[in-house]
Short mmCIF file of N, CA, C and O in Angstrom, two decimals:
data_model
loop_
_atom_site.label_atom_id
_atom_site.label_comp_id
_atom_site.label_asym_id
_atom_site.label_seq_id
_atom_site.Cartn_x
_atom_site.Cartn_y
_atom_site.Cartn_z
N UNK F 22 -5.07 0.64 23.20
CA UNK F 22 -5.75 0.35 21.95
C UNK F 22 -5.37 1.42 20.93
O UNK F 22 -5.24 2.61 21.24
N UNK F 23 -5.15 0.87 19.47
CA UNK F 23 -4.74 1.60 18.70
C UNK F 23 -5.92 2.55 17.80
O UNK F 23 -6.55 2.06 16.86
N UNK F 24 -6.04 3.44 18.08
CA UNK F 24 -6.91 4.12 16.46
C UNK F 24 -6.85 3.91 15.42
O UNK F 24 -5.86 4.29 14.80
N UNK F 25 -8.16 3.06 14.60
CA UNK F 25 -7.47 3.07 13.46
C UNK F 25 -7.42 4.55 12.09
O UNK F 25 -8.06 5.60 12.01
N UNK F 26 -6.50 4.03 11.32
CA UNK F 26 -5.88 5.50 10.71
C UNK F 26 -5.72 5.03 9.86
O UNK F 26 -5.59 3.81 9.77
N UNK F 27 -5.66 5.92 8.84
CA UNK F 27 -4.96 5.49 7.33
C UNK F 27 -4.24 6.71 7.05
O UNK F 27 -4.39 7.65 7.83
N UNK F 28 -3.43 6.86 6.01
CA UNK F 28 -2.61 7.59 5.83
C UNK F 28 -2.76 7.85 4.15
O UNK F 28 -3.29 7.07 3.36
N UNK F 29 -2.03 9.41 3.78
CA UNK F 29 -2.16 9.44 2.42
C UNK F 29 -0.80 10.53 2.06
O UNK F 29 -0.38 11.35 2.88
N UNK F 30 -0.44 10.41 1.21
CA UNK F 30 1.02 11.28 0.39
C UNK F 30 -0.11 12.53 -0.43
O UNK F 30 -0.87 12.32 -1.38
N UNK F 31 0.08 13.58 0.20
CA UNK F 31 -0.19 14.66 -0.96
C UNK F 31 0.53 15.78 -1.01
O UNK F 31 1.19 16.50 -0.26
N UNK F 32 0.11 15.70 -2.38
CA UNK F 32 0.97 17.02 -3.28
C UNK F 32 0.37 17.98 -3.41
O UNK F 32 -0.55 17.93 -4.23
N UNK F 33 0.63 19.20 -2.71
CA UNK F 33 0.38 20.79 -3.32
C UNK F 33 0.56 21.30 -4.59
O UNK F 33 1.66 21.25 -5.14
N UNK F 34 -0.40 21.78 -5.10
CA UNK F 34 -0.22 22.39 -6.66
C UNK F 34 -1.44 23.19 -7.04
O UNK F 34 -2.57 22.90 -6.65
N UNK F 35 -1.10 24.40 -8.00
CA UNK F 35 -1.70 25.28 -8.17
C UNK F 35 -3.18 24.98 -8.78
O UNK F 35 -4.26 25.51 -8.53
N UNK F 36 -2.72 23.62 -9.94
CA UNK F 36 -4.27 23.47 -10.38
C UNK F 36 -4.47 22.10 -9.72
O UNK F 36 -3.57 21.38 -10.14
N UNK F 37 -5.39 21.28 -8.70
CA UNK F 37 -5.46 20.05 -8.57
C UNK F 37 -6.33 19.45 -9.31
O UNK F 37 -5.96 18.28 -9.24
N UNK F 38 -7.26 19.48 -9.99
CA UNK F 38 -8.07 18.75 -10.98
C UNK F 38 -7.02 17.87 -12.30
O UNK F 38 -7.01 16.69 -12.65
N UNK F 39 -6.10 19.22 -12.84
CA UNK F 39 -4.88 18.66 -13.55
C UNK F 39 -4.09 17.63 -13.41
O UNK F 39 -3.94 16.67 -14.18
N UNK F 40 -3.59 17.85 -12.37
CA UNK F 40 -2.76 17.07 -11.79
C UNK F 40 -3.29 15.74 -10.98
O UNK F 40 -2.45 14.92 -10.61
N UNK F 41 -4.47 15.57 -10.75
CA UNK F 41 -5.21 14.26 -10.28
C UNK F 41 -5.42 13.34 -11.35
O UNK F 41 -5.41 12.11 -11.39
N UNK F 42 -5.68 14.56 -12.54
CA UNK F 42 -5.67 13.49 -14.12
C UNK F 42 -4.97 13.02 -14.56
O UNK F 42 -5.19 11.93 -15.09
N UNK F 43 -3.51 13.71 -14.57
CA UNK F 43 -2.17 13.07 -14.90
C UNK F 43 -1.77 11.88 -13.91
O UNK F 43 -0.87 11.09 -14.15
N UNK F 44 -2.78 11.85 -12.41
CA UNK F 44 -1.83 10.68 -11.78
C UNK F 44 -2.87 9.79 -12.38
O UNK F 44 -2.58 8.88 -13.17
N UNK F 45 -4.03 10.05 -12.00
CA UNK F 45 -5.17 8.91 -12.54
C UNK F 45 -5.21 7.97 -13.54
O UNK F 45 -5.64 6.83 -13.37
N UNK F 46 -4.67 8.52 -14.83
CA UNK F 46 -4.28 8.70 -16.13
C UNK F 46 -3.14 7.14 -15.98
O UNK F 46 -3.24 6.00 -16.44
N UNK F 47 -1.95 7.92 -14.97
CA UNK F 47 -0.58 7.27 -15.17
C UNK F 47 -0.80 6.04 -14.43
O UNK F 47 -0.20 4.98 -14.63
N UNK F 48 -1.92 6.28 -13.38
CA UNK F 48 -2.06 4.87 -12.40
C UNK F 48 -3.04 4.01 -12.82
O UNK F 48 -2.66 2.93 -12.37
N UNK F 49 -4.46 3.75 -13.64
CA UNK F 49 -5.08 3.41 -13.80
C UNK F 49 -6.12 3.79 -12.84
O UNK F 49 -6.97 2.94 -12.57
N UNK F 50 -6.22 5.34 -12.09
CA UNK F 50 -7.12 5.61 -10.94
C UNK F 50 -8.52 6.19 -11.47
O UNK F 50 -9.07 6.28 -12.57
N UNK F 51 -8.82 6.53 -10.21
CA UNK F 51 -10.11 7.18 -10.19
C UNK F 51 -9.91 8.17 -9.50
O UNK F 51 -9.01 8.02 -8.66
N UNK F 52 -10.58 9.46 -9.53
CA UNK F 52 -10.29 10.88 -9.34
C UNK F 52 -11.80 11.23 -8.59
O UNK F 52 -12.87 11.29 -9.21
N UNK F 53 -11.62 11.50 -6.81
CA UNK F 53 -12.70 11.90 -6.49
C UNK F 53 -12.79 13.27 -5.07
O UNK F 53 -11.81 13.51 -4.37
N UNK F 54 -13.81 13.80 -4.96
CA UNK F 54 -13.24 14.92 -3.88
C UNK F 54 -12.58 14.20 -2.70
O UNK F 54 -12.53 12.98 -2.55
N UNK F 55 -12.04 15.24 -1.79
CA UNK F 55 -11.96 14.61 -0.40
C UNK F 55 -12.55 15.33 0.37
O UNK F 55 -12.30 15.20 1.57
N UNK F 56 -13.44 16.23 -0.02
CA UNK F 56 -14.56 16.92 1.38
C UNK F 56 -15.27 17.67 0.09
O UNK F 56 -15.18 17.61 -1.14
N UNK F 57 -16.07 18.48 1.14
CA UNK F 57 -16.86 19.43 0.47
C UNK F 57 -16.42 20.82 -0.29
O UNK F 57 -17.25 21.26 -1.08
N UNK F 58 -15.20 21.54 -0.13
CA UNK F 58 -14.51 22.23 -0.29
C UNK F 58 -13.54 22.39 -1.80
O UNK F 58 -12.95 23.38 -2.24
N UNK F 59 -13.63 21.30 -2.23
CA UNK F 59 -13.16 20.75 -3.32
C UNK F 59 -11.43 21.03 -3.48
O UNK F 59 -10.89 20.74 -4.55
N UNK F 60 -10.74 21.52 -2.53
CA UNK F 60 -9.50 21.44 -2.44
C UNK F 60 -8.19 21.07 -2.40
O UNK F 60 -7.05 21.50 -2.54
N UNK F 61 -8.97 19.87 -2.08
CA UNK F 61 -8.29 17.98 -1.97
C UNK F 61 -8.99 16.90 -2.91
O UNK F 61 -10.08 16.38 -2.70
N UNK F 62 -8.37 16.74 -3.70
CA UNK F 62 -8.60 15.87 -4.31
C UNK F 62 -7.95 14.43 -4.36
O UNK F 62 -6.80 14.13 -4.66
N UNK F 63 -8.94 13.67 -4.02
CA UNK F 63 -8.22 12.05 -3.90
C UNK F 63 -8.32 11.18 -5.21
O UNK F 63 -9.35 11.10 -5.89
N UNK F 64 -6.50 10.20 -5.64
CA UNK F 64 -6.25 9.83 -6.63
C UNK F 64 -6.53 8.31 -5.97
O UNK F 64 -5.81 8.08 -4.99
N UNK F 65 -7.53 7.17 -6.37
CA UNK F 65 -7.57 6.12 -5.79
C UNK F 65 -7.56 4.84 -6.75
O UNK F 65 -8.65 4.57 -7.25
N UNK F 66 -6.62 4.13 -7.03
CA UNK F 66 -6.13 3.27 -7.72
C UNK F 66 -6.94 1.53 -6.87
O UNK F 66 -7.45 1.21 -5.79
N UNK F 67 -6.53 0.74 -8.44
CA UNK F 67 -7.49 -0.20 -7.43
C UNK F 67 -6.31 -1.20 -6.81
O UNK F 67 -6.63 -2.08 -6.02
N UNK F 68 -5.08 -1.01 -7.19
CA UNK F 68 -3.88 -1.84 -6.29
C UNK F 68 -3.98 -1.48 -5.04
O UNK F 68 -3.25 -2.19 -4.35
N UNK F 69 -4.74 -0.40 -4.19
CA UNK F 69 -4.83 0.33 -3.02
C UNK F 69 -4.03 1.46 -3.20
O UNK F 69 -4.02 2.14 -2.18
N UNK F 70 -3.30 1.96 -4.19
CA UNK F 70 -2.96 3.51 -4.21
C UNK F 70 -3.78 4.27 -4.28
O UNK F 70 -4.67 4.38 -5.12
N UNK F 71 -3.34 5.36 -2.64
CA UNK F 71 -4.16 6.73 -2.82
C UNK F 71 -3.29 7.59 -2.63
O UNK F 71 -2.39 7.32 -1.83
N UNK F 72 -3.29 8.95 -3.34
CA UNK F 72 -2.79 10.11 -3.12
C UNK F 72 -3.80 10.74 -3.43
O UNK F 72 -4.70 10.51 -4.23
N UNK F 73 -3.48 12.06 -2.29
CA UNK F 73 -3.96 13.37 -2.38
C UNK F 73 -3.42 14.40 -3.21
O UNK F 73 -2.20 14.54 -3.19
N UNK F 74 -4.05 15.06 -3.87
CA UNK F 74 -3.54 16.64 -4.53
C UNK F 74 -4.73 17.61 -3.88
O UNK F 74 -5.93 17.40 -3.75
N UNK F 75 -3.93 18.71 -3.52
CA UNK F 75 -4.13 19.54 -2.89
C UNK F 75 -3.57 21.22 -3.13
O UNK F 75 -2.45 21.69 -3.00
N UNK F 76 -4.88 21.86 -3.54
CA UNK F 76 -5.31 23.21 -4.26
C UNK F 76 -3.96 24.34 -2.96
O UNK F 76 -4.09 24.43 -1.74
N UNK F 77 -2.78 25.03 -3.86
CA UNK F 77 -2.52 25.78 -3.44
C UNK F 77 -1.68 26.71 -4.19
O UNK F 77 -0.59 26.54 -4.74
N UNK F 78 -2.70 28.07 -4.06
CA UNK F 78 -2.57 28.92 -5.47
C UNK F 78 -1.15 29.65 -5.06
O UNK F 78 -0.95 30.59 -5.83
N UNK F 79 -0.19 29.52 -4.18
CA UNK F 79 1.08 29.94 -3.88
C UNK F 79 2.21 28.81 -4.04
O UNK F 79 3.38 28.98 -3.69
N UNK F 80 1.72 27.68 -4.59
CA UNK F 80 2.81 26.34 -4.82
C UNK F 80 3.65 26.86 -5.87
O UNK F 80 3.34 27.29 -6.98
N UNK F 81 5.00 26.72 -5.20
CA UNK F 81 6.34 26.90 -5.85
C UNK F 81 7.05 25.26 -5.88
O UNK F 81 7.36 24.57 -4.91
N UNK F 82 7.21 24.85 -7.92
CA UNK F 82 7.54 23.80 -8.07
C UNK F 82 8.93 22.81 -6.66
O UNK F 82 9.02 23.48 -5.63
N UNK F 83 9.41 22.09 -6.65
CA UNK F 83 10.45 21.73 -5.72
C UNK F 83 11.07 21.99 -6.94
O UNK F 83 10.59 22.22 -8.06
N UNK F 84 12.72 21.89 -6.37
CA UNK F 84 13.87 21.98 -7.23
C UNK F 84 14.86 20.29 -6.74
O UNK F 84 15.66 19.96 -5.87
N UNK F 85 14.21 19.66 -7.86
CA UNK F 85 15.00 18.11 -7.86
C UNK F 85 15.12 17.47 -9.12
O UNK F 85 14.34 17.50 -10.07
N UNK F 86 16.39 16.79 -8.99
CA UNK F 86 16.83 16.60 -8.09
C UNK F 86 17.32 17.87 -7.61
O UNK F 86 16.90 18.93 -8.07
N UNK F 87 18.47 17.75 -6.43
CA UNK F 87 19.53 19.00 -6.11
C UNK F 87 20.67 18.70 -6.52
O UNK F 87 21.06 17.54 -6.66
N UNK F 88 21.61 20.13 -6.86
CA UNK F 88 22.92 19.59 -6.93
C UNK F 88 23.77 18.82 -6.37
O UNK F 88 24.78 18.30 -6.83
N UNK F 89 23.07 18.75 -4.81
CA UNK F 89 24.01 17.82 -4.04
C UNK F 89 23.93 16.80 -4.25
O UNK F 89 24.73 15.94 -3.89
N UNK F 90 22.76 16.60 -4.99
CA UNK F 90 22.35 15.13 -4.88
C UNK F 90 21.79 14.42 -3.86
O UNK F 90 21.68 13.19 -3.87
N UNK F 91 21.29 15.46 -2.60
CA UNK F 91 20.13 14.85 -1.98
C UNK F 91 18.61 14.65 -2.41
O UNK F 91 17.98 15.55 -2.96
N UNK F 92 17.95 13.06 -2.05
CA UNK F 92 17.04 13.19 -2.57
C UNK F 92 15.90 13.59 -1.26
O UNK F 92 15.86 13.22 -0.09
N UNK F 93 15.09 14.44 -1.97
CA UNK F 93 13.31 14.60 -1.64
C UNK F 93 12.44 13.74 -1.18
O UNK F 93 12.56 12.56 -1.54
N UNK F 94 11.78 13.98 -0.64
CA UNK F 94 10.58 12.88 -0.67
C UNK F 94 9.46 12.77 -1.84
O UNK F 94 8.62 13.65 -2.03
N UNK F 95 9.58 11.59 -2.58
CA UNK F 95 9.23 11.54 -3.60
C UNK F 95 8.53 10.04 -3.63
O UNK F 95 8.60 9.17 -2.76
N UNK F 96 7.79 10.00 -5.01
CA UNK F 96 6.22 8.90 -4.94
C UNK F 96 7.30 7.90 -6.10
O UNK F 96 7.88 8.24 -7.13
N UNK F 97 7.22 6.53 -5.34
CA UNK F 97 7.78 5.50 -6.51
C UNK F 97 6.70 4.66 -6.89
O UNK F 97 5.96 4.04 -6.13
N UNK F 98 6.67 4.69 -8.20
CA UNK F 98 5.69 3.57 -8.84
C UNK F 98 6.62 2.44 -9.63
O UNK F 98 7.44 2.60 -10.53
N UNK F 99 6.23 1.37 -9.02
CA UNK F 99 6.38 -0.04 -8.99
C UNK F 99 5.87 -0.56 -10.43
O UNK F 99 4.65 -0.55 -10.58
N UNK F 100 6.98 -1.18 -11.91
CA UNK F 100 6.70 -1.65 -12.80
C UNK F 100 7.13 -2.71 -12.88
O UNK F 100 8.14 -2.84 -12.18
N UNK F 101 6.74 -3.92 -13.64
CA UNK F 101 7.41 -4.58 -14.17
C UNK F 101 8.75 -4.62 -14.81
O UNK F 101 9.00 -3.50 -15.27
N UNK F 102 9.81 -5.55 -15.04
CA UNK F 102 10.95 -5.00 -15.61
C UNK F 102 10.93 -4.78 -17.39
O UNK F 102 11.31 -3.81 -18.06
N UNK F 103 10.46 -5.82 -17.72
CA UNK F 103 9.58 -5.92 -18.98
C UNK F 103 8.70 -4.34 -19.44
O UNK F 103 8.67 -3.83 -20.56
N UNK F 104 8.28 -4.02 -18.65
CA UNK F 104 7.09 -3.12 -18.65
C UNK F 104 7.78 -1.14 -18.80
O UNK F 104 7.18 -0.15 -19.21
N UNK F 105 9.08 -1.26 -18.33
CA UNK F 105 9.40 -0.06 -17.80
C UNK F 105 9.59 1.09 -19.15
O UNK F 105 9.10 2.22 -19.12
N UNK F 106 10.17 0.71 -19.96
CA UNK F 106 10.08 1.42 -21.38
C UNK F 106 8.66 2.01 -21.85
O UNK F 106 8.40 3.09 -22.37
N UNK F 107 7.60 0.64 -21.38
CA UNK F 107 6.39 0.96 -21.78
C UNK F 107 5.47 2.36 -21.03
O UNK F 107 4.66 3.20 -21.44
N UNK F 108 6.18 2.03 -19.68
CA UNK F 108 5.85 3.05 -18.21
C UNK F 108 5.99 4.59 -18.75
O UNK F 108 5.12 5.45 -18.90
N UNK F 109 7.72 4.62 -19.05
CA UNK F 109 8.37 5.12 -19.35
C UNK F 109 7.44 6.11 -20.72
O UNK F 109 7.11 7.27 -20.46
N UNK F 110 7.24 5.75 -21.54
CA UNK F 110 6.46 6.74 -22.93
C UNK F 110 5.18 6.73 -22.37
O UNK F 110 4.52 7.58 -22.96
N UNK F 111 4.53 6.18 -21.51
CA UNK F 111 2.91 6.85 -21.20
C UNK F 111 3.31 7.84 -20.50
O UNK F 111 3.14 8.94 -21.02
N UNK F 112 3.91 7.81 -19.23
CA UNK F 112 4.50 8.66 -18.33
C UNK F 112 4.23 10.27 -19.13
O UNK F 112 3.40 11.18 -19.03
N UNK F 113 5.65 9.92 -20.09
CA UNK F 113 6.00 10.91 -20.95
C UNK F 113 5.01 11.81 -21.94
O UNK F 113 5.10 13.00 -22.23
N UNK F 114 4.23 11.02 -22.28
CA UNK F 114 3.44 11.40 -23.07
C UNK F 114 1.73 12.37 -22.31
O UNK F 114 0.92 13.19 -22.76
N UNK F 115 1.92 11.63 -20.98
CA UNK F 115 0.71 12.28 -20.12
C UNK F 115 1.21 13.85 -19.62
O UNK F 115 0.36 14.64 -19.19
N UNK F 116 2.40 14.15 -19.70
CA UNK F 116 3.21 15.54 -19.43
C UNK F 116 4.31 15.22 -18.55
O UNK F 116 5.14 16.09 -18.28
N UNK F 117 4.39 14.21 -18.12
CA UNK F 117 5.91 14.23 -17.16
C UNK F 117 7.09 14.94 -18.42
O UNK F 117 7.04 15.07 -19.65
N UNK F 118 8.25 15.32 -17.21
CA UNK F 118 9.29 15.59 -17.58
C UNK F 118 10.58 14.35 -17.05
O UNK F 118 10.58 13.97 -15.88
N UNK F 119 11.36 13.96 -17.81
CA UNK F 119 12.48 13.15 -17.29
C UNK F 119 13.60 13.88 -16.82
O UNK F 119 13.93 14.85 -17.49
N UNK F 120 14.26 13.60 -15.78
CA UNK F 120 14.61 14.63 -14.97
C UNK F 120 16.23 13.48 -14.06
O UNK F 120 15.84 12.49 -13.44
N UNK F 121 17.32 13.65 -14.08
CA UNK F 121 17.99 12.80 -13.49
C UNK F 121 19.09 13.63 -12.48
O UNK F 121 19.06 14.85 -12.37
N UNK F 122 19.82 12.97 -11.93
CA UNK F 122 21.22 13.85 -11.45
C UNK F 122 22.34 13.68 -12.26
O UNK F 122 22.46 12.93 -13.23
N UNK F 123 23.17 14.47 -11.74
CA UNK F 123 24.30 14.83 -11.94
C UNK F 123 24.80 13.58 -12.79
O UNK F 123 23.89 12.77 -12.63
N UNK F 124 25.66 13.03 -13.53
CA UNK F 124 25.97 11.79 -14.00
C UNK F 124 25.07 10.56 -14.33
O UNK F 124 25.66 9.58 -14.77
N UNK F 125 24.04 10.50 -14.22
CA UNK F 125 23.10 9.30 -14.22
C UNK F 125 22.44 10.09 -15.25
O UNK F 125 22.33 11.30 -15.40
N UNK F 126 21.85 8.68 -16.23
CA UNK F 126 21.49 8.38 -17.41
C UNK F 126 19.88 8.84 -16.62
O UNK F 126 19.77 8.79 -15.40
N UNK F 127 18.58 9.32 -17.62
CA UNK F 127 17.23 8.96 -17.31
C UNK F 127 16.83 9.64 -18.45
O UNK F 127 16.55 10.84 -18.50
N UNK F 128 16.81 8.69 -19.53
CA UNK F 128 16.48 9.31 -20.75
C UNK F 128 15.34 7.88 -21.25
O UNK F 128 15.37 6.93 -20.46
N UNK F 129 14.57 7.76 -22.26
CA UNK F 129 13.61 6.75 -22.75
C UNK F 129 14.83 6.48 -23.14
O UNK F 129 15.79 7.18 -23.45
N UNK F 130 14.48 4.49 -23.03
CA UNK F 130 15.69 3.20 -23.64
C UNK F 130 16.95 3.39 -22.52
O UNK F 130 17.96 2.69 -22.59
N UNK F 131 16.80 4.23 -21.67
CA UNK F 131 18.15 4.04 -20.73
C UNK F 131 18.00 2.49 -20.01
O UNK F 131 16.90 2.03 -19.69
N UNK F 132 19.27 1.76 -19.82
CA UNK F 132 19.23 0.66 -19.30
C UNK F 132 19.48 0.67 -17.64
O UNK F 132 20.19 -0.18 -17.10
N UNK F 133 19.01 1.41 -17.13
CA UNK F 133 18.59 1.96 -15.39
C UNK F 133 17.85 0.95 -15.09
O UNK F 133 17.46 0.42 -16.13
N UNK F 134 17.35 0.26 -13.88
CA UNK F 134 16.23 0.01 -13.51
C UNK F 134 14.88 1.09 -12.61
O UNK F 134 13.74 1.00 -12.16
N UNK F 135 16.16 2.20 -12.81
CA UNK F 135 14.94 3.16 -12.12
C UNK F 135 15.16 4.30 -13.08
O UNK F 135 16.20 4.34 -13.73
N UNK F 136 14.29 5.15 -13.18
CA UNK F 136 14.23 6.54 -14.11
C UNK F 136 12.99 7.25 -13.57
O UNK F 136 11.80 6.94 -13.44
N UNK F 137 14.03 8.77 -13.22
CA UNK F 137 13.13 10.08 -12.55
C UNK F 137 12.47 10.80 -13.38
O UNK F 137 12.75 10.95 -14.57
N UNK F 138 11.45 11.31 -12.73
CA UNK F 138 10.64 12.21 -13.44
C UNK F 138 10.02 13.53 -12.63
O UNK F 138 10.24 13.59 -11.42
N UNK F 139 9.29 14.57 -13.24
CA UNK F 139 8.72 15.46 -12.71
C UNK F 139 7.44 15.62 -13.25
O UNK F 139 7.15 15.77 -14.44
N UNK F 140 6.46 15.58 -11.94
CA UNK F 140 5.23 15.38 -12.50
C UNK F 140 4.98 16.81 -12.97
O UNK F 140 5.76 17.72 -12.69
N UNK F 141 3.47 17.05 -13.99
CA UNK F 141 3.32 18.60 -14.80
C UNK F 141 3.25 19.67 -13.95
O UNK F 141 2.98 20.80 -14.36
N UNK F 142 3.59 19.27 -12.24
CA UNK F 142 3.34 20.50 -11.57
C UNK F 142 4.91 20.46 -10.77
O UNK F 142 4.98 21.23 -9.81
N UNK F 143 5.89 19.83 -11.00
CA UNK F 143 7.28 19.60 -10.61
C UNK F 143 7.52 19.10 -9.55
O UNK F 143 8.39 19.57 -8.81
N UNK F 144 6.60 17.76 -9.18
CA UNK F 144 6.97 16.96 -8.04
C UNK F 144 7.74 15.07 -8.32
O UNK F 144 7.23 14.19 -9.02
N UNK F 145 8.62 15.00 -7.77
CA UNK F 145 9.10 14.17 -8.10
C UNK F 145 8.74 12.35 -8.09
O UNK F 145 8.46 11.61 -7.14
N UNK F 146 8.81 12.17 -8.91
CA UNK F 146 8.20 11.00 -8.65
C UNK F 146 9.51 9.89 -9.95
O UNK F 146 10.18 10.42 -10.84
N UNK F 147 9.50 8.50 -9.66
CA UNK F 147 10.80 7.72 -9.62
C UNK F 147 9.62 6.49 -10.66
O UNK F 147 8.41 6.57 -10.40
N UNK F 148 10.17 5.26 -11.96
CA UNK F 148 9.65 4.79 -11.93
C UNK F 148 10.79 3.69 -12.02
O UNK F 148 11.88 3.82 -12.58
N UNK F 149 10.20 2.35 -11.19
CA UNK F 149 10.98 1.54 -10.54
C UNK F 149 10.58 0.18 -10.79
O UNK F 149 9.43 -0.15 -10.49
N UNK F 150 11.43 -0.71 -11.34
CA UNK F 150 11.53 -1.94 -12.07
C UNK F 150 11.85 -3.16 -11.54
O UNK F 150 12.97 -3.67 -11.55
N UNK F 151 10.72 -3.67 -11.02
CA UNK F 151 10.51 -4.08 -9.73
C UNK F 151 9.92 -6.05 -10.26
O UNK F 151 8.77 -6.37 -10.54
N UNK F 152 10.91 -6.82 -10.25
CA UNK F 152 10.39 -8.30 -10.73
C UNK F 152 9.63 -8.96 -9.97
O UNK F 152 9.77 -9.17 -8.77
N UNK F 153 9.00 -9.21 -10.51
CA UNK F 153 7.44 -10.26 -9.57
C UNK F 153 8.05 -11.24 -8.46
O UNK F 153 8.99 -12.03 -8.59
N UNK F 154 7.25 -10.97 -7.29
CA UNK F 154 8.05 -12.47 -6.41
C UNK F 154 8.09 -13.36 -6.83
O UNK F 154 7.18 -13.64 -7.61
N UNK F 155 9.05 -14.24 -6.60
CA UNK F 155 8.90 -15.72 -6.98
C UNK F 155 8.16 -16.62 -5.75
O UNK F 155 8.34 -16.35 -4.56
N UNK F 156 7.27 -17.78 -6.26
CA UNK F 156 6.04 -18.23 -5.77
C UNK F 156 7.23 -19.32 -4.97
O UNK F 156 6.84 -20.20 -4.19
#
């Protein structure tokens, strides 16, 4: 018999209250503790996205992409194709940074279907232009 479990993606960063607002903000979430300790903070969206941010006053940003061009483990949010420009300037405007590799375009109006970013505490996150199933 299996246990059941759930699972969650979190990010280390120096301030987490900040950074729960910027995802909250970018996802349409809600921002609430995850214990008593107030160290973890859970980002809970009503599509079923949750991430954790998590208080750590020694977090050193990642460095991504890399020159090699390996990628990180990093958070993709799922837009419309229609929608991605729009993604794209809230993103921007909540404090992300646009952030690409070596040769690849990731600028606002780039014709990509995907474009990188760095969230305000330098974790990577991708936004991805993703067309509705067909019924």
């Amino acid at each position: 018999m299996t246990v059941p479990k759930t699972s969650v993606l979190v990010l280390d960063c120096a301030e987490p209250e900040a950074l729960a607002r910027f995802y909250a903000s970018l996802l349409g979430a809600q921002v609430g503790p995850a214990g008593a300790d107030g160290d973890l903070l859970l980002v809970a969206g009503t599509s079923g996205t949750v991430l954790g941010i998590r208080r750590d006053p020694d977090h050193v940003p990642p460095s991504w992409p890399l020159p090699e061009g390996s990628q990180q483990p990093h958070l993709q949010i799922l837009v419309a194709p229609e929608a991605l420009d729009a993604a794209e300037r809230e993103a921007v405007t909540l404090g992300a940074r646009p952030v690409g590799a070596e040769g690849e375009e990731s600028r606002p109006g780039s014709r990509t279907t995907q474009r990188r970013y760095a969230d305000p505490a330098g974790h990577a996150f991708v936004l991805v232009a993703v067309p509705a199933p067909s019924a």
